Tab-separated table of C-alpha atoms in Angstrom:
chain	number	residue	atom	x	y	z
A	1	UNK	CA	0.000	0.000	0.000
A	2	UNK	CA	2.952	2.543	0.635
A	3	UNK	CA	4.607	1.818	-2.385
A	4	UNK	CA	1.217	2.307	-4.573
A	5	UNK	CA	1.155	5.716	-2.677
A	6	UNK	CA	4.719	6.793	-3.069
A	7	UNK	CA	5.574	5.339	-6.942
A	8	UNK	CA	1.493	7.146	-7.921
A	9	UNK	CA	3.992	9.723	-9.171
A	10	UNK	CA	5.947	7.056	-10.949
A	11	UNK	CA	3.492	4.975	-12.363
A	12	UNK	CA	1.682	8.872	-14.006
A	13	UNK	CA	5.542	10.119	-15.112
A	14	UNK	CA	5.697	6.932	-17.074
A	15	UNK	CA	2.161	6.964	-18.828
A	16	UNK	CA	3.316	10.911	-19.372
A	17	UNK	CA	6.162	9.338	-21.287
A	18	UNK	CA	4.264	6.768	-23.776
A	19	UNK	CA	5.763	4.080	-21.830
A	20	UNK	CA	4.260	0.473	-21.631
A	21	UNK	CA	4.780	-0.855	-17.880
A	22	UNK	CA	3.998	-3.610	-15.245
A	23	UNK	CA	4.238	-2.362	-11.740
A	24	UNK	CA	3.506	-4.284	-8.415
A	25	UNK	CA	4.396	-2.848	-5.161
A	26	UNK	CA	8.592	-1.652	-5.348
A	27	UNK	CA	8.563	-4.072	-8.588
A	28	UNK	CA	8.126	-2.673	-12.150
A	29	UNK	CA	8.940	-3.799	-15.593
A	30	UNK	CA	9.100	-1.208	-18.196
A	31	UNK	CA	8.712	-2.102	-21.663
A	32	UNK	CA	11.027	-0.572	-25.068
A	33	UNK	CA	11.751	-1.723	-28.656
A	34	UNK	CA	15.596	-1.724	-28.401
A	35	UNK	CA	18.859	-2.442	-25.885
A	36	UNK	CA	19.435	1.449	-26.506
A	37	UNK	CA	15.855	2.629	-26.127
A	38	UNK	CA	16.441	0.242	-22.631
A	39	UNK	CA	19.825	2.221	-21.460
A	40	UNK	CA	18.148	5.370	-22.055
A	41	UNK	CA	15.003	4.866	-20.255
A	42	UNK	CA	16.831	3.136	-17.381
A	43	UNK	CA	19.145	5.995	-17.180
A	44	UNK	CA	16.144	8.845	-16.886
A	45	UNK	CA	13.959	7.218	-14.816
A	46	UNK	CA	16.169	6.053	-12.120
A	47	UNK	CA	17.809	9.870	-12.054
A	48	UNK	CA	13.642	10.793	-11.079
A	49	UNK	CA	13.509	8.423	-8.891
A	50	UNK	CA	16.635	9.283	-6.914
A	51	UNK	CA	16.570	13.189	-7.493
A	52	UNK	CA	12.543	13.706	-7.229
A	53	UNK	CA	11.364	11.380	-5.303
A	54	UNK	CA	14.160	10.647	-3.142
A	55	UNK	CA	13.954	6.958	-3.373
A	56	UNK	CA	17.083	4.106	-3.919
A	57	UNK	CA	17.105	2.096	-6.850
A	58	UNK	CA	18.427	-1.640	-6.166
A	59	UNK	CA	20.975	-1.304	-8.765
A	60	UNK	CA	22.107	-5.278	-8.475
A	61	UNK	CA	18.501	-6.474	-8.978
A	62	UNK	CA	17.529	-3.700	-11.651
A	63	UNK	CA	18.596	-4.324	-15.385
A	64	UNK	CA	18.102	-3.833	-19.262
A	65	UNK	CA	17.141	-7.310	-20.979
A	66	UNK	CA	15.703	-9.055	-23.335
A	67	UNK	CA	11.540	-10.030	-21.317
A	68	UNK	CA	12.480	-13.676	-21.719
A	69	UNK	CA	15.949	-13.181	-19.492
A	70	UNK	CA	13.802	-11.315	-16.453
A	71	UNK	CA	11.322	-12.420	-14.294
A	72	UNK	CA	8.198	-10.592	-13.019
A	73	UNK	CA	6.345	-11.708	-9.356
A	74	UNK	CA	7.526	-15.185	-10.374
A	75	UNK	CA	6.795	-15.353	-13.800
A	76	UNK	CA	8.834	-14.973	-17.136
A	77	UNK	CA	8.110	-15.473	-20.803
A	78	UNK	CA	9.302	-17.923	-23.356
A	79	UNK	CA	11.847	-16.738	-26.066
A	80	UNK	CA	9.243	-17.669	-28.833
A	81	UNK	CA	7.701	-15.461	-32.212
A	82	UNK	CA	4.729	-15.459	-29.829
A	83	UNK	CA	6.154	-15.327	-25.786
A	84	UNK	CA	4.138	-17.531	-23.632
A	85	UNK	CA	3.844	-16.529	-19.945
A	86	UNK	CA	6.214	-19.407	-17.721
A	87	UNK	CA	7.111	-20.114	-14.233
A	88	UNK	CA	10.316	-18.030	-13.037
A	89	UNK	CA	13.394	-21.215	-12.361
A	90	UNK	CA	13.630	-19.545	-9.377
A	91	UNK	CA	9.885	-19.913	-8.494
A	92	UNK	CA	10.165	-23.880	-9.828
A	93	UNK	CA	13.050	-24.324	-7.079
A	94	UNK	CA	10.754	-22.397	-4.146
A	95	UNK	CA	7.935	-24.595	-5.145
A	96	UNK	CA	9.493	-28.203	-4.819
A	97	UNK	CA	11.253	-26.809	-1.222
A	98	UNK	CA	7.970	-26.296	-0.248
A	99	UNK	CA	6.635	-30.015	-1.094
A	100	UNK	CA	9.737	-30.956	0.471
A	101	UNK	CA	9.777	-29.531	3.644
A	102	UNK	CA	5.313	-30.310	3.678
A	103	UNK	CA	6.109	-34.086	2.655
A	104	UNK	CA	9.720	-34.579	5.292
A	105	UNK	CA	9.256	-38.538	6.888
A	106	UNK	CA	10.846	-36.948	10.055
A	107	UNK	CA	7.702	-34.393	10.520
A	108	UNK	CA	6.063	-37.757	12.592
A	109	UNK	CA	2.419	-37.118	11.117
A	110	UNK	CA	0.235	-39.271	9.049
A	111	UNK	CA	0.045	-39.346	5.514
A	112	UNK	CA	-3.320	-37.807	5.451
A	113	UNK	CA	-2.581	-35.188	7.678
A	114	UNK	CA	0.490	-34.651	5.536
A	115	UNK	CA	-1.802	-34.202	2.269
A	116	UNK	CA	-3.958	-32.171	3.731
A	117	UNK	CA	-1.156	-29.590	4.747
A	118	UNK	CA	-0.472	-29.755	1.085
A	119	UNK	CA	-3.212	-29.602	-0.353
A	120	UNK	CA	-4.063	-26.203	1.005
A	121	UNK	CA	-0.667	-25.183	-0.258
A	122	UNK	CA	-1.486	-26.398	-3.769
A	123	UNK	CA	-4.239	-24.801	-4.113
A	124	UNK	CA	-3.228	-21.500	-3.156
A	125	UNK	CA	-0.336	-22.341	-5.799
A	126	UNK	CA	-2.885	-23.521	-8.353
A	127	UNK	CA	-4.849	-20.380	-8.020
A	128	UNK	CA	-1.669	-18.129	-9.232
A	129	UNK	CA	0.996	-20.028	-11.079
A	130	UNK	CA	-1.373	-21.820	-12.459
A	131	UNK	CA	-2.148	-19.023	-15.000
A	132	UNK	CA	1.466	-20.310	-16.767
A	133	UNK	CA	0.982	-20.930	-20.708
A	134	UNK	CA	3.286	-23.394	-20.544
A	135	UNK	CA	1.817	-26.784	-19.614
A	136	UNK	CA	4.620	-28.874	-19.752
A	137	UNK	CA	6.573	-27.157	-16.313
A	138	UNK	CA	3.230	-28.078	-14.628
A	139	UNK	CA	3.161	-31.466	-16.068
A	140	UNK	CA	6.340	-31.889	-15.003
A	141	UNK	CA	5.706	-30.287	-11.253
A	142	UNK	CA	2.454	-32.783	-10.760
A	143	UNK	CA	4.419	-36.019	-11.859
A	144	UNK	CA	7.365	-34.945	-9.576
A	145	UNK	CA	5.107	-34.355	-6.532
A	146	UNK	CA	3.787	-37.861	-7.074
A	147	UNK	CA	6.710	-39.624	-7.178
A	148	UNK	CA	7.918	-37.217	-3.807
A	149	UNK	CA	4.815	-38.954	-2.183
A	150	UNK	CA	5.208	-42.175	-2.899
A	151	UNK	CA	9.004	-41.807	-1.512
A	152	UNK	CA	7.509	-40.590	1.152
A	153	UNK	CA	5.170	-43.248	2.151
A	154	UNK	CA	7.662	-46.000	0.634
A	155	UNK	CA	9.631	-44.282	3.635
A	156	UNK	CA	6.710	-45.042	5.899
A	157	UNK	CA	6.683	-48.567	5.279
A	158	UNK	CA	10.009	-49.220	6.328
A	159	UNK	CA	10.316	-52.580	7.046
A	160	UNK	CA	10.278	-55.057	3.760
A	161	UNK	CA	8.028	-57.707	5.784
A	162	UNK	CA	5.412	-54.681	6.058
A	163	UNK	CA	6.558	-53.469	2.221
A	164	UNK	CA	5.406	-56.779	1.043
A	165	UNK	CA	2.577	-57.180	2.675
A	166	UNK	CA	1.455	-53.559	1.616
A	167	UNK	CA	1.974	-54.181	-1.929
A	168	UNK	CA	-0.200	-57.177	-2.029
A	169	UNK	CA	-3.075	-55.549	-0.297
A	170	UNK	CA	-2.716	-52.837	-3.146
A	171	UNK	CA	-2.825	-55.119	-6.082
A	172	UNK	CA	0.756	-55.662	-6.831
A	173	UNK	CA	1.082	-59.156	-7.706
A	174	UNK	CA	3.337	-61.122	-5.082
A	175	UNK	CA	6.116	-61.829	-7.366
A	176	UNK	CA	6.873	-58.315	-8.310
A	177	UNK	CA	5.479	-57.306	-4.578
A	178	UNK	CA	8.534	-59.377	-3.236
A	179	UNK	CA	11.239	-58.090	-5.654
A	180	UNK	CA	10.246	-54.270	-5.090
A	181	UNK	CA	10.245	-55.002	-1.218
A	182	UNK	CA	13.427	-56.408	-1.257
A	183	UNK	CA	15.547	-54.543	-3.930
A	184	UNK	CA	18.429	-52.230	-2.513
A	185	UNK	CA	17.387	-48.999	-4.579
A	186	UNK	CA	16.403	-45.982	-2.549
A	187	UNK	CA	13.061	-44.643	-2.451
A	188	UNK	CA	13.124	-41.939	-5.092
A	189	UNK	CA	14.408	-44.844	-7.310
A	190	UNK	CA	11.785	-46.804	-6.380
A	191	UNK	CA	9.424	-44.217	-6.497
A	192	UNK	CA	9.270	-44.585	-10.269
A	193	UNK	CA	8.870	-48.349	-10.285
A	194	UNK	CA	5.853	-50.093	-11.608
A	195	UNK	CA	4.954	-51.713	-8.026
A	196	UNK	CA	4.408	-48.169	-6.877
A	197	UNK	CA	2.631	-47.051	-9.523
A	198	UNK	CA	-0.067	-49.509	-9.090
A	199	UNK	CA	-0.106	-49.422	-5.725
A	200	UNK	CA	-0.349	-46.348	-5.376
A	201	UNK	CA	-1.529	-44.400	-8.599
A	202	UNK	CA	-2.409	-41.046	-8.996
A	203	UNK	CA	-5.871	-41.910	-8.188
A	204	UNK	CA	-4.959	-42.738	-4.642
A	205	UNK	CA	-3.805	-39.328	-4.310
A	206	UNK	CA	-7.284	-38.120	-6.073
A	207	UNK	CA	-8.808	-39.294	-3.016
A	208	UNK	CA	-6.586	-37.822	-0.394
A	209	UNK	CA	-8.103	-34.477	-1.897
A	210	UNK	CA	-4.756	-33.665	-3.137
A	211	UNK	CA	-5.397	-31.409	-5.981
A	212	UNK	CA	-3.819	-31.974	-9.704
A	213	UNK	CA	-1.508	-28.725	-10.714
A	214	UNK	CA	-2.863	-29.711	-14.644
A	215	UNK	CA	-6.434	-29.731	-13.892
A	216	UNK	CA	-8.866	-27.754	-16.318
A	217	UNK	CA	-6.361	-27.942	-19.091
């Protein structure tokens, strides 16, 4: 709310200019035809913002670049003939900490608890990355979260007596039940084996209420 009060000034000194911009808060992207056009504008408007409205400009975090090299409240666009709208890396990386840290063994809570922690946080995810154009990140986010689950609860099982035994009960047949409980590859590994997947497939996770990040496309 203070910035949209103090950078009013900015946001009318730019639309006085002919400028297209994106402002949110302290964050705005302003928008040119050319590296020069870029150096130029960068150079005049952070001399008014220093000299007339007494404000510092972040000079490490401020920059002139192509929109496909920047990121914007945790979105960038795609270097195409016609730039789709994508997931900042850097957002990608905050987003699979936060499944990690929702989905650790060591929290001692049950896996339903655990989803439904999650699931609140995917939603609230849903509702703004999940604006992206590009499909494929989220494809790649909702398989990834899948197999972090079933490492999780592989985890859970510990023992290979209770492994087995879980398998079974899930429909794995007891040959391949007995090979998956005793093999010596770690959970993530495992994670992407066929056992797991029919034990526990994606609609096993439908039913803990744990939301898809692809749904409605």
């Amino acid at each position: 709310m203070l910035s949209n009060i103090v950078l009013d000034e900015f946001d009318r000194e730019l639309e006085r200019r002919g400028l297209r911009f994106a402002r949110y808060a302290d964050d705005c992207n302003v928008y040119v035809r050319s590296r020069r056009a870029g150096e130029r504008v960068m150079v005049s408007i952070t001399r008014f913002i220093t000299t007339k409205l007494k404000l510092k400009v972040n000079e490490q975090k401020s920059a002139v670049a192509r929109p496909w090299e920047r990121k914007f409240l945790g979105f960038g666009f795609t270097a195409n003939r016609e730039p789709k709208r994508r997931i900042a890396p850097k957002a990608v990386l905050r987003f699979k900490e936060k499944v990690r840290e929702l989905t650790r063994r060591t929290r001692g809570v049950s896996i339903e608890e655990m989803a439904g922690e999650l699931s609140r946080y995917l939603r609230g995810w849903i509702g703004y990355f999940g604006k992206c154009e590009t499909s494929k990140v989220l494809e790649n986010l909702e398989e990834w979260v899948r197999h972090r689950l079933r490492s999780v609860i592989w985890k859970q099982w510990r023992r290979g007596t209770i492994r087995f035994r879980e398998l079974c009960q899930r429909g794995v047949n007891r040959q391949l039940a007995a090979k998956t409980a005793g093999s010596s590859h770690g959970p993530w590994r495992l994670s992407h084996s066929r056992a797991l997947d029919v034990a526990l497939p994606n609609a096993y996770f439908d039913s803990l209420g744990i939301p898809r990040l692809t749904a409605g496309r």
